CSV table of C-alpha atoms in Angstrom, one decimal:
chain,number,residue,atom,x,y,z
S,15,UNK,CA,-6.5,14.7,-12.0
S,16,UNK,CA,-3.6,12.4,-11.8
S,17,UNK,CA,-0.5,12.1,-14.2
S,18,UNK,CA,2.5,10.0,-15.0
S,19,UNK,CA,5.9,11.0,-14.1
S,20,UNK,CA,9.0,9.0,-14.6
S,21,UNK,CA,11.1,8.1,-11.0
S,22,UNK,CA,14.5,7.1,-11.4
S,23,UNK,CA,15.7,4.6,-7.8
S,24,UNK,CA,19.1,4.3,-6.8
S,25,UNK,CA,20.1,2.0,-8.5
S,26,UNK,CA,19.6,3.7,-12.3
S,27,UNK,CA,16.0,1.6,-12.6
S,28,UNK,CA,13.6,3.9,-14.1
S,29,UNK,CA,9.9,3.3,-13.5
S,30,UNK,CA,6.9,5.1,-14.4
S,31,UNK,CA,4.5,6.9,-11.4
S,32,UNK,CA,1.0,8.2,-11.1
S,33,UNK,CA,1.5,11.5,-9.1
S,34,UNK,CA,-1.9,13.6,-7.8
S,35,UNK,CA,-2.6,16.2,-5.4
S,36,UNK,CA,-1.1,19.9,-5.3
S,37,UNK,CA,2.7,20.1,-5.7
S,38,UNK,CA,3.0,22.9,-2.0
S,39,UNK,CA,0.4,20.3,0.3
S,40,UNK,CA,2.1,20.1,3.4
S,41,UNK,CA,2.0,16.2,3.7
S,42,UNK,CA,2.3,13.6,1.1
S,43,UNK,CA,1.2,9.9,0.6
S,44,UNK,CA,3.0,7.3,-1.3
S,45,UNK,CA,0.1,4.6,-2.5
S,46,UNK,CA,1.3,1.1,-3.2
S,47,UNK,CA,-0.4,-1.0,-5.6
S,48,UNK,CA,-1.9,-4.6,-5.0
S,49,UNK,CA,-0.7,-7.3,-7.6
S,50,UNK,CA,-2.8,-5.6,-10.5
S,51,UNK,CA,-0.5,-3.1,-11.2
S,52,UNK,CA,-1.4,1.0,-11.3
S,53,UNK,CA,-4.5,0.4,-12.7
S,54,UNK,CA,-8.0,2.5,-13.0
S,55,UNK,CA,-8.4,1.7,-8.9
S,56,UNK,CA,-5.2,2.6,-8.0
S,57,UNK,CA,-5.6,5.8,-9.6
S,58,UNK,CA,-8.7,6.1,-8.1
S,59,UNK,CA,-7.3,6.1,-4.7
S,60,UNK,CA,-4.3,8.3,-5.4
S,61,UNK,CA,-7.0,10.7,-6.5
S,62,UNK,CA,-8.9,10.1,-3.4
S,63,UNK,CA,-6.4,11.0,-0.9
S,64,UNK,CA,-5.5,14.0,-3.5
S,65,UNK,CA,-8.7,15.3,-2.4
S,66,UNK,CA,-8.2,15.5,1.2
S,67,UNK,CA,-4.8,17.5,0.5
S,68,UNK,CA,-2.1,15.2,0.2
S,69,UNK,CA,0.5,15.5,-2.5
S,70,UNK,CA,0.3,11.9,-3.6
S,71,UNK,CA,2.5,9.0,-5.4
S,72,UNK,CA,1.7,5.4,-6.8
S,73,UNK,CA,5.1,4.0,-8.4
S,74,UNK,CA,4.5,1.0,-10.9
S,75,UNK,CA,6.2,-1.6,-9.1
S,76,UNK,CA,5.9,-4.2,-11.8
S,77,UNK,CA,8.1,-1.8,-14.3
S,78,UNK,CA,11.3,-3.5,-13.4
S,79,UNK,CA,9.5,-6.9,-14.6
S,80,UNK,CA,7.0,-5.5,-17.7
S,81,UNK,CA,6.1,-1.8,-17.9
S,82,UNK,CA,2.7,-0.8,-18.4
S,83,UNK,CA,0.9,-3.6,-16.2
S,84,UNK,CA,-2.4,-3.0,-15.8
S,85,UNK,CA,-4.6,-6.4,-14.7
S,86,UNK,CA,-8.1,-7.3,-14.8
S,87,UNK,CA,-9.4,-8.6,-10.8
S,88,UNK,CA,-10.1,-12.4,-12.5
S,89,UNK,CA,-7.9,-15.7,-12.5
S,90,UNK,CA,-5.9,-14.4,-14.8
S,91,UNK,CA,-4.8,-11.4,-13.7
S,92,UNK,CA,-4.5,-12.8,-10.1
S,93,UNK,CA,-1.8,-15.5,-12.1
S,94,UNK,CA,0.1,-12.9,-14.2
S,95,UNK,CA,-0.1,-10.3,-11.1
S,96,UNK,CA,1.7,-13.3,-9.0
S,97,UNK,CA,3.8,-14.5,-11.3
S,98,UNK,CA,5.4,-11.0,-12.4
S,99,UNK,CA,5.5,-10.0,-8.2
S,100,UNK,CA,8.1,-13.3,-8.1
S,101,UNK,CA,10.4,-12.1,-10.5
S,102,UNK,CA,10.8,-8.9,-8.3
S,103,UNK,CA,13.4,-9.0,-5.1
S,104,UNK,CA,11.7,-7.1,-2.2
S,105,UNK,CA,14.7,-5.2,-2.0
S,106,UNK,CA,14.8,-3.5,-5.4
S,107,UNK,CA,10.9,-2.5,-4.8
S,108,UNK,CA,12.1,-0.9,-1.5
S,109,UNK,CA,14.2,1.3,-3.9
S,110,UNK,CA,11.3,2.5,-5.6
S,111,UNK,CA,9.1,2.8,-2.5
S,112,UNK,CA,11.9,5.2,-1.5
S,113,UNK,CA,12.5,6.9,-5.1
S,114,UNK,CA,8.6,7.8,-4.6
S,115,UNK,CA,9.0,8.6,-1.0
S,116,UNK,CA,11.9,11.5,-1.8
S,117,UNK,CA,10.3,12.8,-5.0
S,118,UNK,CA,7.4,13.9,-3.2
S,119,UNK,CA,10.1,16.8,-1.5
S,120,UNK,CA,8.8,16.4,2.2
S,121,UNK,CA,10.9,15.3,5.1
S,122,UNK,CA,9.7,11.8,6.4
S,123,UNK,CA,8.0,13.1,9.0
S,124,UNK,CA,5.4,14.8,6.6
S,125,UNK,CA,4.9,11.7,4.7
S,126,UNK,CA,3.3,8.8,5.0
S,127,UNK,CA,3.2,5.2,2.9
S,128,UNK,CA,-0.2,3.5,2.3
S,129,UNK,CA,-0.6,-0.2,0.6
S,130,UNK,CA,-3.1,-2.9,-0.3
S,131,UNK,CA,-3.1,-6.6,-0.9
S,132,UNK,CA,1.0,-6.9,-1.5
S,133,UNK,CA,1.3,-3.6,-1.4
S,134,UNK,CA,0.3,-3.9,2.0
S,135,UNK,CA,3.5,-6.0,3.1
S,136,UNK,CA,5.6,-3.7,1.7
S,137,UNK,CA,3.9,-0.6,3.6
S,138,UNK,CA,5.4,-3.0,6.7
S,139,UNK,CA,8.3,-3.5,4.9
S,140,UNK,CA,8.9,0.1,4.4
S,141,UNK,CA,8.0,1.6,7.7
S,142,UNK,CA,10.3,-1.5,9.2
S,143,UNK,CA,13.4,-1.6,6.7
S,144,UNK,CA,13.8,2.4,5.6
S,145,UNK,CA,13.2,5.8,7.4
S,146,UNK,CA,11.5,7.7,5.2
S,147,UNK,CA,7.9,8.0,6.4
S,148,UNK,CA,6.5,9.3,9.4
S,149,UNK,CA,3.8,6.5,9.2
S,150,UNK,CA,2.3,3.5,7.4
S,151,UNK,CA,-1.1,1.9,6.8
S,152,UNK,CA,-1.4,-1.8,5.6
S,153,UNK,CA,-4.6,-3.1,4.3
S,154,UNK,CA,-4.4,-6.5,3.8
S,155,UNK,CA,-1.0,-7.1,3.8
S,156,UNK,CA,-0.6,-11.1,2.8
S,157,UNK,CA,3.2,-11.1,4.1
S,158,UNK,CA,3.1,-9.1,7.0
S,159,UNK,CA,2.6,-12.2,9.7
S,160,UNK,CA,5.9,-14.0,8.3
S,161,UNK,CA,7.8,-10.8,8.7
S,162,UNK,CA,6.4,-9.8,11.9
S,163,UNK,CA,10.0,-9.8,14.1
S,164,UNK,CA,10.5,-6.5,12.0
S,165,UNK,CA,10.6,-3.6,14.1
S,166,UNK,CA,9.0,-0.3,12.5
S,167,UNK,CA,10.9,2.6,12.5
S,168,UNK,CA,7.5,4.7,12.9
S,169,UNK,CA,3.8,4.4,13.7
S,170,UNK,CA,1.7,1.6,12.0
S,171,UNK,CA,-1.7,0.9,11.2
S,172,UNK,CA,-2.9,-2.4,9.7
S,173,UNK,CA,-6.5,-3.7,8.5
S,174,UNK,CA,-7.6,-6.9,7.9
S,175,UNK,CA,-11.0,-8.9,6.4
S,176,UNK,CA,-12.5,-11.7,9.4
S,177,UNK,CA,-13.2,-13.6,6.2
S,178,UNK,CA,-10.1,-13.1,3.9
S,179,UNK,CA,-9.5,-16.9,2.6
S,180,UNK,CA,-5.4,-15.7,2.1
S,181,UNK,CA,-4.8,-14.3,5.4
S,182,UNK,CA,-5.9,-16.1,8.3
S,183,UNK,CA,-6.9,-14.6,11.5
S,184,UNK,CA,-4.3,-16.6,13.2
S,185,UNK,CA,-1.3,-15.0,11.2
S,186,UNK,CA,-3.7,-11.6,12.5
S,187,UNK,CA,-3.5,-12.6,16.0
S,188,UNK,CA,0.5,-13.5,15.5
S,189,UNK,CA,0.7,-9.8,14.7
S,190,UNK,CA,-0.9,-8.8,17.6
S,191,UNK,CA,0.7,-10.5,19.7
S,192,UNK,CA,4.0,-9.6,18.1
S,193,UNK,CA,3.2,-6.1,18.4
S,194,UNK,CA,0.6,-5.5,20.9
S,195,UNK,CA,0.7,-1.7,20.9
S,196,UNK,CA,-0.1,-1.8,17.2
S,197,UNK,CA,-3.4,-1.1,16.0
S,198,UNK,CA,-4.4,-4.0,14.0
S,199,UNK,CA,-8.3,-3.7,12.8
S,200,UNK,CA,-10.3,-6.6,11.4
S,201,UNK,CA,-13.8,-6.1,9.3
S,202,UNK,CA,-16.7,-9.2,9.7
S,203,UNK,CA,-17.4,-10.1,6.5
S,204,UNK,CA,-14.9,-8.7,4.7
S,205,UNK,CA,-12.6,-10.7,2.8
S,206,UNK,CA,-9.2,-9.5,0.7
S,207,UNK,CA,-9.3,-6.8,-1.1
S,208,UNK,CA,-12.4,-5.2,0.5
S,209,UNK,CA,-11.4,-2.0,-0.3
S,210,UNK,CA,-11.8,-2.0,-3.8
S,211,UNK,CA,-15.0,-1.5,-5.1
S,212,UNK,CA,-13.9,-3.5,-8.2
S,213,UNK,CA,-14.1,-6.4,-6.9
S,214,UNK,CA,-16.1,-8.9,-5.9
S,215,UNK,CA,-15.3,-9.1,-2.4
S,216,UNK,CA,-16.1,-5.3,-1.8
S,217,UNK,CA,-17.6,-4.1,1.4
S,218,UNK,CA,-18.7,-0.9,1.0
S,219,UNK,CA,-19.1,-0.4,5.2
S,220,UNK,CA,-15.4,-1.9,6.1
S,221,UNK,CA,-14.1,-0.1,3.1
S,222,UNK,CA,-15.3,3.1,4.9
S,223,UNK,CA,-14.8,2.7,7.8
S,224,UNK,CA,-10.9,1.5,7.0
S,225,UNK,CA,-10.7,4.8,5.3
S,226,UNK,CA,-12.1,7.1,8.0
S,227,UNK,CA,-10.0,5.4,10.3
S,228,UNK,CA,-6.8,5.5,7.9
S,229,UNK,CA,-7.1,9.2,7.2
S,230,UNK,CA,-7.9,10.1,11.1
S,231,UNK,CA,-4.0,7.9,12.0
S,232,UNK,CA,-2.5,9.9,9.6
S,233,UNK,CA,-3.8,13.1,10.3
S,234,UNK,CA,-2.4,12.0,13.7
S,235,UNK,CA,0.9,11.1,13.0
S,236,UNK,CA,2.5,13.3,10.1
């Protein structure tokens, strides 16, 4: 079972965390949240990577704009998820990426940094702007094709829907071509947000199969 912990970043923000797996696992995950906040699926999937071993770490982003955010996947909570991510300078969530990244007490080559939807984007941003992780997994990632000059500083994995209405497969194919040696994966008939089985645009096969191939990269890497 999960539980919260308070973080404190480097610059005195404090921020609240959702913190699974056993405290001696010998690599660790940092899970970053989509614009819903830490909510019931983002739990879910700290739990689920807690379960194949990894000490793991989902930091509420949203805490420096409203603390306790936890939206509902409809109109609404896509508005108030966007409108409280633009308050938020990428830089100041980098610090809590990297607050969550060095509580979890492994060296960065034991720890790895997973995201979805805008967590995705900064999973790039992390792996290209910090060194703390030994790896990084995108899923989704909205922003990574306009920040695709970034270099990472370690190996990344992205996946993304054929049918996601936000993120084009030209801005995909930008990426590639960016980044040719990157494995970049794409899913027919998945859309955004694939992965979670709480929304409507679940697909239970790409979700899977994202997973599978998510774990076996970072079973490779750190």
């Amino acid at each position: 079972m999960s539980q919260t912990i308070t973080l404190t970043a480097a610059d005195g923000h404090t921020l609240s965390a959702c913190v699974a797996g056993p405290a001696a696992a010998p690599r660790a995950l940092v899970v970053v949240q989509e614009i819903f906040g830490v909510n019931r699926h983002i739990r879910a999937v700290a739990e689920s990577f807690a379960a194949e071993g990894y000490r793991v770490i989902a930091p509420a982003l949203f805490d420096r704009a409203e603390r306790g955010v936890e939206l509902a996947y409809d109109q609404d909570g896509v508005r108030q998820g966007l409108s409280l991510r633009a308050t938020i300078p990428a830089e100041e969530t980098l610090l809590d990426i990297r607050a969550a990244a060095r509580s979890l007490g492994l060296p960065p080559a034991h720890t790895g940094i997973i995201g979805y939807c805008w967590g995705g984007t900064i999973a790039w941003q992390a792996a290209c702007r910090t060194g703390d992780f030994g790896a990084a997994v995108g899923w989704y990632g909205g922003g990574i094709a306009a920040e695709r000059a970034l270099i990472p500083r370690c190996p990344v994995e992205l996946h993304f829907g054929e049918t996601d209405g936000s993120i084009p497969l030209s801005d995909v194919a930008a990426i590639r071509a960016a980044h040719p040696d990157l494995p970049v994966y794409t899913y027919p008939d998945a859309g955004h947000g694939f992965g979670c089985p709480e929304r409507a645009s679940f697909n239970a096969p790409a979700a899977d199969l994202a997973r599978t191939r998510s774990l076996a990269f970072f079973d490779l890497t750190l």
